Structures are given as structure tokens and as C-alpha cells.
Amino acid sequence: MASVPAAVYVILLCFCVTETVLSDKTRNVLILLADDGGFEIGAYLNKICQTPNIDALAQRSVIFNNAFTSVSSCSPRALLSERPSYEIPEGPCTWLSISFDERSIQVVVDGCCSSIIGKKHVGPASVYKFDYEQTEENNHINQVGRNITHIKLLAREFLANAKKDDKPFFLYVGFHDPHRCGHTEPQYGPFCERFGSGEEGMGHIPDWQPWYYQWDEIQLPYFVQDTEPARRDIAAQYTTISRLDQGVALVLKELEAAGHLDDTLVIYTSDNGIPFPSGRTNFYDPGLREPLIIASPLPNARRNQASGALVSLLDIMPTVLDWYGIKEQVEWESNDVWESDKPKSLLSILEKEPPYSDDEAVFASQTHHEITMYYPMRAIRTRRYKLIHNLNYGMPFPIDQDLYVSPTFQDILNRTRSKQPIPWYKTLKQYYYRPQWEFYDIRQDPAETNNLHGKPSLEQTEAELRERLLRWQRDSRDPWLCSPDAVMESGADDAVCRSLDNGLLHYHPR
């Protein structure tokens, strides 16, 4: 096992798996992951952004209306391992070599022909290892993440290899769209929307037919200010989403041409919220809610139906394991389990909608985005309420580099500096400075603007959510369990919080 800091050793996980046979038919998996993608999709009722291919996929799928990421920042590590993101990044979207043992994610694809095409942004390589890798580690990220013709050809090559080896496959396509171009390649536009467009100096992607949108006709989300710069920013985002949509179609056509449309579980989702204020890196719903579309080829699968189940991207790997017929048991060093809040397979939902339950909850954890963006947060969200714990609440909320240079954020800065009105639902000061606890009634306040923390009539509800969040942190071995007012020490049976007497109020697990 890799050497790891003692402070995080307690979160190491190992998979104990035994293989069982579900049927004689080969079962494969295709994961299509958008990078900072949101609900700018026709299937999610966006009437302006054109996504006919994702919409067509949704027509033979279950579309989840209450899916959430577990971390609002570069979440493929959590998606591929069903683990909260407690590791510390060494740079933007890369993770320190704090790993599982050799039986980790490799077990999921053991006996399969595994591939990752596009953006990987997980590590270490010894753990997240695929048989076929074409990523930013051996290509320019735009060529494997945005050049949909190249992506198509790579998928074709991999599928041919899998057929030659006569093995089931696990194919993970990490699109780089609609991630911002940011400060790295601004010549292609704020969202790289002109990369490969055929314009002079932009290169040409043969399979891409660009869609361009009028800034005054976009469908403005409530959390983005209604100004021309912000609207133009979203119009550029729409163009890259259309490129993503056409890329999805190309990969699905390769899947069909290889003869695997009727034996492959297809999952479309995104890693975190869109890169706008209150989106990516935030624990408000624009940062946590995700599109999730799952198509099962089984004859009894639901098609063109919506599910209201409350699910997490942490549920993806249990779903994949279940699809492959791998029985999985998660064990901690102390033999504790995650009780009722552990990640779960979603396969049963693809056949029948589960009973409605107000007790369902999803959890989120975040510590960094970029290395300088230390702002640890923990959250629990039920169907009605959300409780956010901002551990570093004394500091202003950090802004990532790509968002900072964006037209949307620069517009907010310029208007704030010049004391111009901002047609936005917050002020910049409110966005920067947040209380330690945020408690919202999502049903009555979907924009999350009325903090109910400490309200006497909801005291018991808030206390129950706080206890449940702390139990989830305890069971998942969160090193920040005792922060910000205590130091955690490992006791004989459980963590012990030792007070720092720093004047801060916290609620520790019993």
C-alpha cells in the first residue's frame, strides 16, 4: 500500500468483491461525463439550447430529476470510487497520491477491457488505471476532450480491441465540454466555443456543426445576473454544449456499429455544477444538482420516464458493480458501515420507481478546488431541507481562476467597484462572506436566500439534520469531523474531539 499521511490514513477503503453471474449475456458499461455540464438540455426543459442527441438518449432512459454530486469540484474520483472527497489536491483538479490498496477501482474492471478517453483528472495512476488510456496525460486536452471526431475514432479503436479480446468492456468518455477555456487558451473564446469551428486560426473538427446563439434569447438561470456580458457568456456555453451533444451522438453510433447497443448500460451525467457564481465549487443547488440519464438495454427497463428518487453520484460505482454482477462489501478499519446512508445501486430504479420517502438524503463534502482555495464544507440535503456547514467561514469564499476571468464574474466585479446596480439575487459581499451554518427550506425557498439557522420553530429539524450529517462524517472517517473548534484524535472505538477553546461553537457527535 502507498505511504500516506497519518491524518488521512483512517479514510482508506478496500473493496472486498466476489463475482456472481447475472446472465450468460455479456454486460458492458459506457459512461459519458460532461465537464461542468448542467441542465442546458432539452430533456431537462431547456427550450433554447439544442441537444437533440442527449434528448434522444433520454427517450430510451430513466432521467433523474433529483441527482446530486458529492463534491462541487472535479468529482470523477468520487464517481469512480463511491468515496467522499476528503483527499487533498496538489493542484487544480488533481489529487494527492492518497490511495486505496491494489484491490481498489481496478477490481471493478477486472476481467474487462477498460478504457478512459478524454479528461481523466483523477489519480494516482496506479489506482485509476485503465487498459486503454487517451487522456490529457498523453494528449492535448482539447484533442481528447473537445475534438469529437478524434474522440469518435478513439472509441472505435477501443471497441475494436475489446471485440478482438472477446471481453466485456468498461468505457469512460470524459468530455472537456462545456468547461471554460479560462485563462489558458482565451483565443478560442470563454468556453473554447470556437475551437475547431472552421474559422480562421481555429482549426476544424469535421464532425462538428457549430450552433451559435443570440445572447438576448438564452434561457437565463436565476443565479446569474441579467446583464449582456453574462448572457453572452451563457450563449458561448450553449455552443460548447451543442458540441458535447454531437460528440455523445458519435460515441453512441460507434457503440451501435460495434454491435453493443443491446448489452451496454449507458450513463450520462456531469461532475459538478456549471462554472458560474453559485454553481461549481458551491454547495447551493446550482453547484450540486446534476443531470443524470441512465439507459438500460434490458427488456423490462423503464424508458422515457423520469425518476424523482434522491440519488448521488456516489451511487454510480455501486450501480456499475451491480450491473457486472460483482457483489461488493465495504469495510472500514473499525468494521463500521455507513448505515442507511451508504451509496447504493440504482439498477432497481431502472425497472420500477421506488416509494416516495421524505427521509431520503444526499451528502456533500469539499475541501479544495484549486490548491489555494481552502474552503472546507459539508452538507446534507433532503427533499425539503439543506444544511451546509462552512468550516472556514471566517474567510471570504474563494474564486477559481477560470471563473475570475469570465465575462460574468468580471461584470459583477466592475459593477460592484463602480457602485452600479447588479440585477442579481445577491451582492458580492453576500457571496463572499457566509455564516458557519446555512439552513434552507428548499421547498419554500429554492433559491436558498433565507437562512433559517437558529429559528426556534425549526430547532428540532435542524438538530436532527446536524446529527445525521455528523454521523455520516463519522462513519466515512472525515478528518474534518471536529473542525473548526476541536482536534480529532482516534479513540479505541471512535474519533474523539479535543476542544481548542478558540471560542467557536460546534456540535460534535455523541
Short mmCIF file of C-alpha atoms in Angstrom, two decimals:
data_model
loop_
_atom_site.label_atom_id
_atom_site.label_comp_id
_atom_site.label_asym_id
_atom_site.label_seq_id
_atom_site.Cartn_x
_atom_site.Cartn_y
_atom_site.Cartn_z
CA MET A 1 0.00 0.00 0.00
CA ALA A 2 1.20 3.51 -0.76
CA SER A 3 2.59 5.54 2.10
CA VAL A 4 0.05 8.11 3.29
CA PRO A 5 -0.09 10.83 5.95
CA ALA A 6 -1.40 9.57 9.26
CA ALA A 7 -4.06 12.30 9.31
CA VAL A 8 -5.83 10.74 6.37
CA TYR A 9 -4.96 7.09 6.90
CA VAL A 10 -8.29 6.44 8.56
CA ILE A 11 -10.21 7.08 5.37
CA LEU A 12 -8.56 4.32 3.35
CA LEU A 13 -11.01 1.88 1.87
CA CYS A 14 -10.73 -1.54 0.32
CA PHE A 15 -13.22 -3.35 -1.85
CA CYS A 16 -13.97 -6.96 -0.98
CA VAL A 17 -15.62 -8.44 -4.03
CA THR A 18 -16.82 -11.76 -5.27
CA GLU A 19 -18.11 -12.25 -8.78
CA THR A 20 -21.51 -13.74 -9.43
CA VAL A 21 -23.12 -14.49 -12.75
CA LEU A 22 -26.24 -12.45 -13.58
CA SER A 23 -26.78 -13.99 -17.01
CA ASP A 24 -24.94 -15.63 -19.85
CA LYS A 25 -25.02 -12.41 -21.86
CA THR A 26 -22.03 -10.07 -21.87
CA ARG A 27 -22.63 -6.84 -19.98
CA ASN A 28 -20.80 -3.63 -20.79
CA VAL A 29 -20.77 -0.08 -19.42
CA LEU A 30 -20.43 3.29 -21.15
CA ILE A 31 -20.12 6.41 -19.01
CA LEU A 32 -20.46 9.76 -20.78
CA LEU A 33 -19.29 12.55 -18.48
CA ALA A 34 -19.73 16.25 -19.19
CA ASP A 35 -17.23 18.63 -17.62
CA ASP A 36 -19.08 21.35 -15.68
CA GLY A 37 -22.31 20.47 -17.50
CA GLY A 38 -25.73 21.45 -16.24
CA PHE A 39 -29.36 21.38 -17.26
CA GLU A 40 -28.98 23.17 -20.58
CA ILE A 41 -30.62 20.15 -22.19
CA GLY A 42 -33.97 19.78 -23.90
CA ALA A 43 -34.77 16.72 -21.82
CA TYR A 44 -34.44 18.95 -18.74
CA LEU A 45 -36.79 21.54 -20.26
CA ASN A 46 -34.28 24.00 -21.66
CA LYS A 47 -36.08 25.28 -24.75
CA ILE A 48 -33.19 27.20 -26.34
CA CYS A 49 -30.01 25.09 -26.14
CA GLN A 50 -30.12 22.42 -28.85
CA THR A 51 -29.27 18.93 -27.59
CA PRO A 52 -31.21 16.53 -29.85
CA ASN A 53 -28.85 13.60 -29.26
CA ILE A 54 -28.87 13.69 -25.46
CA ASP A 55 -32.63 14.17 -25.69
CA ALA A 56 -32.84 11.03 -27.86
CA LEU A 57 -30.80 9.11 -25.28
CA ALA A 58 -33.21 10.31 -22.59
CA GLN A 59 -36.14 8.88 -24.57
CA ARG A 60 -34.79 5.37 -24.01
CA SER A 61 -33.64 6.06 -20.45
CA VAL A 62 -34.65 6.96 -16.95
CA ILE A 63 -33.98 10.66 -16.43
CA PHE A 64 -33.26 11.54 -12.80
CA ASN A 65 -34.65 14.85 -11.58
CA ASN A 66 -33.02 14.74 -8.14
CA ALA A 67 -29.42 13.71 -8.77
CA PHE A 68 -26.59 15.41 -6.88
CA THR A 69 -22.82 15.35 -6.99
CA SER A 70 -20.97 14.62 -3.77
CA VAL A 71 -18.41 17.37 -4.36
CA SER A 72 -18.90 20.52 -6.42
CA SER A 73 -15.42 20.38 -7.88
CA CYS A 74 -13.83 17.81 -10.19
CA SER A 75 -15.74 14.82 -8.85
CA PRO A 76 -14.67 11.87 -11.07
CA ARG A 77 -12.59 10.44 -8.22
CA ALA A 78 -15.71 10.20 -6.08
CA LEU A 79 -17.76 8.98 -9.02
CA LEU A 80 -15.26 6.21 -9.80
CA SER A 81 -14.82 5.08 -6.22
CA GLU A 82 -18.06 5.85 -4.30
CA ARG A 83 -15.93 7.78 -1.78
CA PRO A 84 -16.32 11.29 -0.35
CA SER A 85 -13.61 13.70 -1.45
CA TYR A 86 -11.56 14.04 1.71
CA GLU A 87 -8.19 13.82 -0.03
CA ILE A 88 -6.12 16.96 -0.54
CA PRO A 89 -5.50 18.18 -4.11
CA GLU A 90 -1.99 19.04 -5.19
CA GLY A 91 -3.25 21.33 -7.96
CA PRO A 92 -6.39 22.18 -9.91
CA CYS A 93 -8.48 19.03 -10.27
CA THR A 94 -5.62 16.66 -9.41
CA TRP A 95 -5.40 14.57 -6.30
CA LEU A 96 -2.54 13.74 -3.96
CA SER A 97 -1.40 10.13 -4.01
CA ILE A 98 -3.65 9.06 -1.17
CA SER A 99 -4.98 5.79 -2.48
CA PHE A 100 -6.84 2.59 -1.84
CA ASP A 101 -4.87 -0.61 -1.86
CA GLU A 102 -4.26 -2.63 -5.03
CA ARG A 103 -7.80 -4.06 -4.89
CA SER A 104 -9.49 -0.70 -5.46
CA ILE A 105 -11.07 0.59 -8.65
CA GLN A 106 -9.13 -1.91 -10.73
CA VAL A 107 -11.34 -4.64 -9.27
CA VAL A 108 -14.39 -3.04 -10.87
CA VAL A 109 -12.99 -3.60 -14.35
CA ASP A 110 -11.07 -6.78 -13.56
CA GLY A 111 -11.69 -9.25 -16.35
CA CYS A 112 -12.98 -6.45 -18.57
CA CYS A 113 -11.37 -4.41 -21.26
CA SER A 114 -11.30 -0.95 -19.67
CA SER A 115 -10.81 2.44 -21.29
CA ILE A 116 -10.77 6.11 -20.49
CA ILE A 117 -10.96 8.64 -23.32
CA GLY A 118 -10.85 12.37 -22.64
CA LYS A 119 -10.36 14.21 -19.39
CA LYS A 120 -9.13 11.99 -16.59
CA HIS A 121 -8.32 14.40 -13.74
CA VAL A 122 -8.01 11.64 -11.15
CA GLY A 123 -5.04 9.96 -9.59
CA PRO A 124 -2.80 8.30 -8.69
CA ALA A 125 -2.27 6.40 -11.94
CA SER A 126 -1.50 3.18 -10.06
CA VAL A 127 -5.07 3.16 -8.74
CA TYR A 128 -7.02 4.71 -11.60
CA LYS A 129 -5.51 2.51 -14.25
CA PHE A 130 -7.24 1.56 -17.49
CA ASP A 131 -6.19 -0.85 -20.23
CA TYR A 132 -6.64 1.85 -22.87
CA GLU A 133 -5.92 5.47 -21.95
CA GLN A 134 -6.13 8.51 -24.20
CA THR A 135 -6.27 11.48 -21.84
CA GLU A 136 -4.63 14.81 -21.07
CA GLU A 137 -1.69 12.79 -19.76
CA ASN A 138 -0.67 11.73 -23.30
CA ASN A 139 -2.59 14.22 -25.49
CA HIS A 140 -3.60 17.86 -25.56
CA ILE A 141 -6.79 18.05 -23.50
CA ASN A 142 -8.76 19.73 -26.30
CA GLN A 143 -7.93 16.92 -28.72
CA VAL A 144 -9.26 14.17 -26.47
CA GLY A 145 -11.92 16.25 -24.72
CA ARG A 146 -13.37 18.61 -27.35
CA ASN A 147 -12.34 17.23 -30.75
CA ILE A 148 -15.36 14.98 -31.16
CA THR A 149 -14.04 13.46 -34.39
CA HIS A 150 -10.90 12.33 -32.59
CA ILE A 151 -12.99 11.05 -29.68
CA LYS A 152 -15.12 9.05 -32.14
CA LEU A 153 -12.05 7.42 -33.70
CA LEU A 154 -10.54 6.59 -30.30
CA ALA A 155 -13.81 4.98 -29.21
CA ARG A 156 -13.87 2.99 -32.44
CA GLU A 157 -10.33 1.76 -31.85
CA PHE A 158 -11.07 0.74 -28.28
CA LEU A 159 -14.27 -1.10 -29.18
CA ALA A 160 -12.41 -2.99 -31.89
CA ASN A 161 -9.77 -4.01 -29.36
CA ALA A 162 -12.44 -5.19 -26.92
CA LYS A 163 -14.06 -7.28 -29.66
CA LYS A 164 -10.70 -8.77 -30.60
CA ASP A 165 -10.01 -9.71 -26.97
CA ASP A 166 -13.58 -11.04 -26.62
CA LYS A 167 -14.04 -9.35 -23.26
CA PRO A 168 -16.78 -7.22 -21.71
CA PHE A 169 -15.76 -3.57 -21.57
CA PHE A 170 -15.89 -0.51 -19.35
CA LEU A 171 -15.67 2.65 -21.47
CA TYR A 172 -15.43 6.03 -19.75
CA VAL A 173 -15.58 9.11 -22.01
CA GLY A 174 -14.72 12.32 -20.18
CA PHE A 175 -15.68 15.23 -22.41
CA HIS A 176 -13.95 18.54 -21.68
CA ASP A 177 -17.02 20.46 -22.83
CA PRO A 178 -18.58 22.63 -21.54
CA HIS A 179 -15.64 23.55 -19.29
CA ARG A 180 -14.35 27.11 -19.62
CA CYS A 181 -11.25 27.91 -21.66
CA GLY A 182 -10.47 30.43 -18.94
CA HIS A 183 -7.02 31.98 -18.87
CA THR A 184 -5.25 29.11 -20.67
CA GLU A 185 -6.47 29.48 -24.26
CA PRO A 186 -8.63 32.64 -24.41
CA GLN A 187 -8.22 32.88 -28.19
CA TYR A 188 -10.90 30.19 -28.53
CA GLY A 189 -13.48 32.14 -26.53
CA PRO A 190 -14.59 31.89 -22.87
CA PHE A 191 -15.82 28.30 -23.35
CA CYS A 192 -13.49 27.26 -26.20
CA GLU A 193 -16.63 27.57 -28.29
CA ARG A 194 -14.60 28.46 -31.41
CA PHE A 195 -12.08 25.62 -31.10
CA GLY A 196 -12.41 23.51 -34.24
CA SER A 197 -15.15 25.74 -35.65
CA GLY A 198 -13.52 26.13 -39.06
CA GLU A 199 -13.00 29.87 -38.58
CA GLU A 200 -9.59 31.25 -39.50
CA GLY A 201 -6.99 30.10 -37.00
CA MET A 202 -9.49 27.98 -35.02
CA GLY A 203 -8.88 24.61 -36.68
CA HIS A 204 -11.59 22.30 -37.96
CA ILE A 205 -13.45 19.39 -36.37
CA PRO A 206 -15.01 17.51 -39.33
CA ASP A 207 -17.98 16.07 -37.41
CA TRP A 208 -18.96 19.31 -35.70
CA GLN A 209 -21.60 21.67 -36.97
CA PRO A 210 -21.41 24.70 -34.61
CA TRP A 211 -24.59 26.21 -33.22
CA TYR A 212 -24.37 29.88 -32.31
CA TYR A 213 -26.90 31.53 -30.03
CA GLN A 214 -28.22 35.07 -29.64
CA TRP A 215 -27.28 36.45 -26.25
CA ASP A 216 -30.70 38.05 -25.74
CA GLU A 217 -32.54 34.78 -26.37
CA ILE A 218 -30.82 32.39 -23.96
CA GLN A 219 -32.65 30.83 -21.01
CA LEU A 220 -31.16 32.70 -18.06
CA PRO A 221 -30.84 30.71 -14.81
CA TYR A 222 -31.95 32.54 -11.68
CA PHE A 223 -28.46 32.56 -10.14
CA VAL A 224 -26.78 34.51 -12.97
CA GLN A 225 -27.20 38.28 -13.21
CA ASP A 226 -29.33 39.58 -16.06
CA THR A 227 -26.76 41.63 -17.97
CA GLU A 228 -25.45 41.49 -21.53
CA PRO A 229 -21.96 40.20 -20.59
CA ALA A 230 -23.44 37.35 -18.54
CA ARG A 231 -25.95 36.49 -21.25
CA ARG A 232 -23.19 36.43 -23.88
CA ASP A 233 -21.22 34.13 -21.58
CA ILE A 234 -24.12 31.68 -21.40
CA ALA A 235 -24.60 31.88 -25.18
CA ALA A 236 -20.97 30.74 -25.56
CA GLN A 237 -21.60 27.94 -23.07
CA TYR A 238 -24.57 26.77 -25.18
CA THR A 239 -22.29 26.42 -28.22
CA THR A 240 -19.95 24.05 -26.40
CA ILE A 241 -22.88 22.07 -25.03
CA SER A 242 -24.05 21.58 -28.61
CA ARG A 243 -20.57 20.24 -29.45
CA LEU A 244 -20.80 17.90 -26.48
CA ASP A 245 -24.22 16.75 -27.66
CA GLN A 246 -22.89 15.93 -31.12
CA GLY A 247 -19.97 14.09 -29.51
CA VAL A 248 -22.40 11.97 -27.49
CA ALA A 249 -24.12 11.00 -30.73
CA LEU A 250 -20.83 9.97 -32.35
CA VAL A 251 -19.84 7.71 -29.44
CA LEU A 252 -23.29 6.10 -29.34
CA LYS A 253 -23.09 5.45 -33.10
CA GLU A 254 -19.74 3.70 -32.56
CA LEU A 255 -21.34 1.63 -29.82
CA GLU A 256 -24.16 0.63 -32.16
CA ALA A 257 -21.79 -0.10 -35.07
CA ALA A 258 -19.80 -2.40 -32.79
CA GLY A 259 -23.00 -4.33 -32.02
CA HIS A 260 -23.22 -3.36 -28.35
CA LEU A 261 -26.31 -1.17 -28.16
CA ASP A 262 -28.34 -4.00 -26.63
CA ASP A 263 -25.83 -5.15 -23.99
CA THR A 264 -24.43 -1.86 -22.64
CA LEU A 265 -25.55 0.22 -19.68
CA VAL A 266 -25.21 3.86 -20.77
CA ILE A 267 -24.83 6.59 -18.13
CA TYR A 268 -24.76 10.31 -18.93
CA THR A 269 -24.00 12.83 -16.19
CA SER A 270 -21.69 15.68 -15.19
CA ASP A 271 -19.07 16.09 -12.49
CA ASN A 272 -20.37 19.26 -10.82
CA GLY A 273 -22.43 22.39 -11.42
CA ILE A 274 -21.87 24.91 -14.19
CA PRO A 275 -18.96 27.40 -13.84
CA PHE A 276 -20.96 30.44 -12.82
CA PRO A 277 -21.48 32.17 -9.45
CA SER A 278 -23.34 29.84 -7.04
CA GLY A 279 -22.52 26.96 -9.41
CA ARG A 280 -19.28 24.96 -9.44
CA THR A 281 -17.38 24.97 -6.10
CA ASN A 282 -20.61 25.92 -4.25
CA PHE A 283 -22.95 23.78 -2.18
CA TYR A 284 -26.04 25.62 -3.33
CA ASP A 285 -28.20 23.56 -5.67
CA PRO A 286 -26.70 25.10 -8.85
CA GLY A 287 -23.37 23.62 -7.74
CA LEU A 288 -24.65 20.23 -6.55
CA ARG A 289 -27.59 19.25 -8.75
CA GLU A 290 -26.64 17.19 -11.79
CA PRO A 291 -28.20 15.81 -14.92
CA LEU A 292 -28.30 12.01 -14.75
CA ILE A 293 -29.64 9.88 -17.59
CA ILE A 294 -29.30 6.07 -17.47
CA ALA A 295 -30.29 3.76 -20.32
CA SER A 296 -30.56 0.05 -19.60
CA PRO A 297 -30.83 -2.38 -22.55
CA LEU A 298 -32.79 -4.94 -20.55
CA PRO A 299 -36.29 -5.69 -21.88
CA ASN A 300 -38.01 -4.80 -18.58
CA ALA A 301 -36.22 -1.44 -18.22
CA ARG A 302 -38.16 1.81 -17.96
CA ARG A 303 -37.83 4.09 -20.96
CA ASN A 304 -38.62 7.75 -21.45
CA GLN A 305 -39.58 8.06 -17.79
CA ALA A 306 -38.50 10.41 -15.04
CA SER A 307 -37.48 9.39 -11.54
CA GLY A 308 -37.93 11.59 -8.52
CA ALA A 309 -35.63 9.46 -6.35
CA LEU A 310 -32.98 11.39 -4.43
CA VAL A 311 -29.65 9.98 -5.67
CA SER A 312 -25.96 10.81 -5.55
CA LEU A 313 -23.09 10.37 -7.98
CA LEU A 314 -21.60 8.23 -5.23
CA ASP A 315 -24.24 5.71 -6.34
CA ILE A 316 -22.66 5.30 -9.80
CA MET A 317 -19.99 2.77 -8.86
CA PRO A 318 -22.37 0.54 -6.84
CA THR A 319 -24.61 0.61 -9.90
CA VAL A 320 -21.74 -0.44 -12.18
CA LEU A 321 -20.67 -3.19 -9.79
CA ASP A 322 -24.25 -4.43 -9.63
CA TRP A 323 -24.51 -4.41 -13.43
CA TYR A 324 -21.37 -6.53 -13.75
CA GLY A 325 -22.64 -8.93 -11.13
CA ILE A 326 -19.98 -8.06 -8.60
CA LYS A 327 -21.08 -8.37 -5.01
CA GLU A 328 -19.43 -5.63 -3.05
CA GLN A 329 -18.91 -5.14 0.64
CA VAL A 330 -17.35 -2.01 2.06
CA GLU A 331 -15.39 -2.44 5.26
CA TRP A 332 -13.74 0.15 7.46
CA GLU A 333 -10.81 -0.45 9.72
CA SER A 334 -13.17 -0.32 12.69
CA ASN A 335 -15.72 -2.56 10.86
CA ASP A 336 -18.27 0.25 10.92
CA VAL A 337 -20.62 0.59 7.96
CA TRP A 338 -22.46 3.54 6.51
CA GLU A 339 -25.81 2.55 7.99
CA SER A 340 -28.75 3.65 5.81
CA ASP A 341 -26.85 6.50 4.14
CA LYS A 342 -24.27 4.42 2.28
CA PRO A 343 -24.03 4.58 -1.55
CA LYS A 344 -26.44 2.24 -3.33
CA SER A 345 -27.08 0.65 -6.70
CA LEU A 346 -29.63 2.40 -8.91
CA LEU A 347 -30.44 -0.63 -11.09
CA SER A 348 -33.76 -1.31 -9.37
CA ILE A 349 -34.91 2.24 -10.17
CA LEU A 350 -34.34 1.48 -13.86
CA GLU A 351 -37.15 -1.07 -13.57
CA LYS A 352 -39.52 0.45 -11.00
CA GLU A 353 -39.84 3.80 -9.24
CA PRO A 354 -39.15 3.39 -5.52
CA PRO A 355 -41.69 4.56 -2.93
CA TYR A 356 -41.52 8.25 -2.10
CA SER A 357 -39.71 8.97 1.15
CA ASP A 358 -39.09 12.25 2.95
CA ASP A 359 -36.25 10.52 4.79
CA GLU A 360 -34.00 10.26 1.73
CA ALA A 361 -30.82 12.34 1.86
CA VAL A 362 -27.67 13.03 -0.10
CA PHE A 363 -24.37 14.27 1.31
CA ALA A 364 -21.61 16.51 0.03
CA SER A 365 -18.04 17.21 1.12
CA GLN A 366 -15.46 19.60 -0.26
CA THR A 367 -12.12 20.93 0.90
CA HIS A 368 -10.31 22.47 -2.09
CA HIS A 369 -10.82 23.25 -5.74
CA GLU A 370 -7.52 24.82 -6.66
CA ILE A 371 -4.79 24.34 -4.07
CA THR A 372 -5.18 27.90 -2.75
CA MET A 373 -8.96 27.56 -2.46
CA TYR A 374 -9.16 26.05 1.01
CA TYR A 375 -12.81 26.34 1.98
CA PRO A 376 -13.99 23.07 3.56
CA MET A 377 -17.74 22.50 3.51
CA ARG A 378 -20.01 19.64 4.47
CA ALA A 379 -23.71 19.37 3.65
CA ILE A 380 -26.79 17.20 3.90
CA ARG A 381 -29.78 17.69 1.61
CA THR A 382 -33.16 16.03 1.99
CA ARG A 383 -36.17 16.56 -0.23
CA ARG A 384 -37.15 19.65 1.75
CA TYR A 385 -34.15 20.91 3.68
CA LYS A 386 -30.46 21.57 3.22
CA LEU A 387 -27.90 22.12 5.97
CA ILE A 388 -24.47 23.46 5.00
CA HIS A 389 -21.53 23.63 7.39
CA ASN A 390 -18.90 26.17 6.26
CA LEU A 391 -15.85 25.26 8.32
CA ASN A 392 -13.69 28.14 7.07
CA TYR A 393 -16.47 30.70 7.30
CA GLY A 394 -14.24 33.44 8.68
CA MET A 395 -12.57 33.82 5.29
CA PRO A 396 -14.14 35.05 2.05
CA PHE A 397 -15.39 32.34 -0.29
CA PRO A 398 -12.58 31.70 -2.83
CA ILE A 399 -12.91 32.24 -6.58
CA ASP A 400 -11.27 29.88 -9.06
CA GLN A 401 -9.08 31.27 -11.84
CA ASP A 402 -11.36 30.35 -14.73
CA LEU A 403 -14.40 31.96 -13.12
CA TYR A 404 -12.42 35.05 -12.18
CA VAL A 405 -11.52 35.88 -15.80
CA SER A 406 -15.00 35.05 -17.08
CA PRO A 407 -17.20 37.79 -18.54
CA THR A 408 -19.86 37.01 -15.93
CA PHE A 409 -17.66 37.48 -12.87
CA GLN A 410 -15.78 40.44 -14.30
CA ASP A 411 -19.15 42.09 -14.88
CA ILE A 412 -20.04 41.58 -11.21
CA LEU A 413 -16.67 42.98 -10.12
CA ASN A 414 -16.86 46.02 -12.38
CA ARG A 415 -20.41 46.86 -11.37
CA THR A 416 -19.60 46.46 -7.68
CA ARG A 417 -16.48 48.65 -7.91
CA SER A 418 -18.31 51.40 -9.76
CA LYS A 419 -21.33 51.11 -7.46
CA GLN A 420 -23.63 50.26 -10.35
CA PRO A 421 -26.74 48.18 -9.69
CA ILE A 422 -26.41 44.44 -10.35
CA PRO A 423 -29.58 42.65 -11.45
CA TRP A 424 -28.59 39.65 -9.38
CA TYR A 425 -30.13 37.84 -6.46
CA LYS A 426 -27.12 38.53 -4.23
CA THR A 427 -24.45 41.13 -3.63
CA LEU A 428 -20.76 40.35 -4.00
CA LYS A 429 -20.29 40.76 -0.24
CA GLN A 430 -23.07 38.25 0.47
CA TYR A 431 -21.47 35.83 -1.95
CA TYR A 432 -18.03 36.13 -0.35
CA TYR A 433 -18.96 36.06 3.33
CA ARG A 434 -21.04 33.18 4.61
CA PRO A 435 -22.06 32.06 8.09
CA GLN A 436 -20.83 28.88 9.69
CA TRP A 437 -24.24 27.22 9.30
CA GLU A 438 -26.69 27.67 6.45
CA PHE A 439 -30.10 26.04 6.76
CA TYR A 440 -32.66 26.30 3.97
CA ASP A 441 -36.19 25.13 3.30
CA ILE A 442 -35.69 24.17 -0.36
CA ARG A 443 -39.40 23.70 -0.95
CA GLN A 444 -40.29 27.23 0.19
CA ASP A 445 -37.00 28.86 -0.79
CA PRO A 446 -35.47 27.12 -3.83
CA ALA A 447 -33.00 29.97 -4.38
CA GLU A 448 -31.58 29.41 -0.88
CA THR A 449 -31.65 33.06 0.18
CA ASN A 450 -33.37 32.82 3.59
CA ASN A 451 -31.06 31.23 6.16
CA LEU A 452 -33.21 29.57 8.83
CA HIS A 453 -30.32 28.57 11.10
CA GLY A 454 -31.34 29.02 14.72
CA LYS A 455 -35.04 29.56 14.01
CA PRO A 456 -36.84 28.27 17.14
CA SER A 457 -39.69 26.56 15.29
CA LEU A 458 -37.19 24.51 13.25
CA GLU A 459 -34.71 23.82 16.04
CA GLN A 460 -35.50 20.10 16.23
CA THR A 461 -35.39 19.65 12.44
CA GLU A 462 -32.03 21.39 12.21
CA ALA A 463 -30.64 19.37 15.13
CA GLU A 464 -31.70 16.09 13.50
CA LEU A 465 -30.02 17.05 10.22
CA ARG A 466 -26.88 18.12 12.06
CA GLU A 467 -26.70 14.81 13.91
CA ARG A 468 -27.22 12.88 10.69
CA LEU A 469 -24.52 14.86 8.89
CA LEU A 470 -22.10 14.29 11.75
CA ARG A 471 -22.90 10.58 11.78
CA TRP A 472 -22.15 10.42 8.04
CA GLN A 473 -18.85 12.22 8.63
CA ARG A 474 -18.01 9.85 11.45
CA ASP A 475 -18.89 6.70 9.51
CA SER A 476 -16.95 7.87 6.44
CA ARG A 477 -13.95 8.80 8.60
CA ASP A 478 -13.93 12.51 7.80
CA PRO A 479 -10.65 14.04 9.09
CA TRP A 480 -12.52 17.37 9.48
CA LEU A 481 -15.11 15.82 11.78
CA CYS A 482 -14.13 18.01 14.74
CA SER A 483 -13.35 21.21 12.88
CA PRO A 484 -13.27 24.13 13.37
CA ASP A 485 -13.19 24.24 17.17
CA ALA A 486 -11.50 20.94 18.07
CA VAL A 487 -8.78 18.50 17.12
CA MET A 488 -9.69 14.93 16.25
CA GLU A 489 -7.92 12.05 17.93
CA SER A 490 -8.63 8.41 17.18
CA GLY A 491 -10.03 6.65 20.19
CA ALA A 492 -10.27 2.92 20.79
CA ASP A 493 -13.67 2.67 19.12
CA ASP A 494 -14.33 6.07 17.61
CA ALA A 495 -12.97 9.55 16.98
CA VAL A 496 -12.57 11.85 19.97
CA CYS A 497 -12.82 15.63 19.58
CA ARG A 498 -10.45 17.59 21.82
CA SER A 499 -11.53 21.19 22.33
CA LEU A 500 -9.28 24.02 21.16
CA ASP A 501 -11.06 26.59 23.34
CA ASN A 502 -10.98 29.01 20.42
CA GLY A 503 -14.41 30.49 21.08
CA LEU A 504 -16.13 28.77 18.16
CA LEU A 505 -19.35 26.82 18.60
CA HIS A 506 -19.63 23.38 17.06
CA TYR A 507 -21.73 20.27 17.56
CA HIS A 508 -19.77 17.11 17.98
CA PRO A 509 -21.02 13.54 17.53
CA ARG A 510 -22.10 11.72 20.62
#
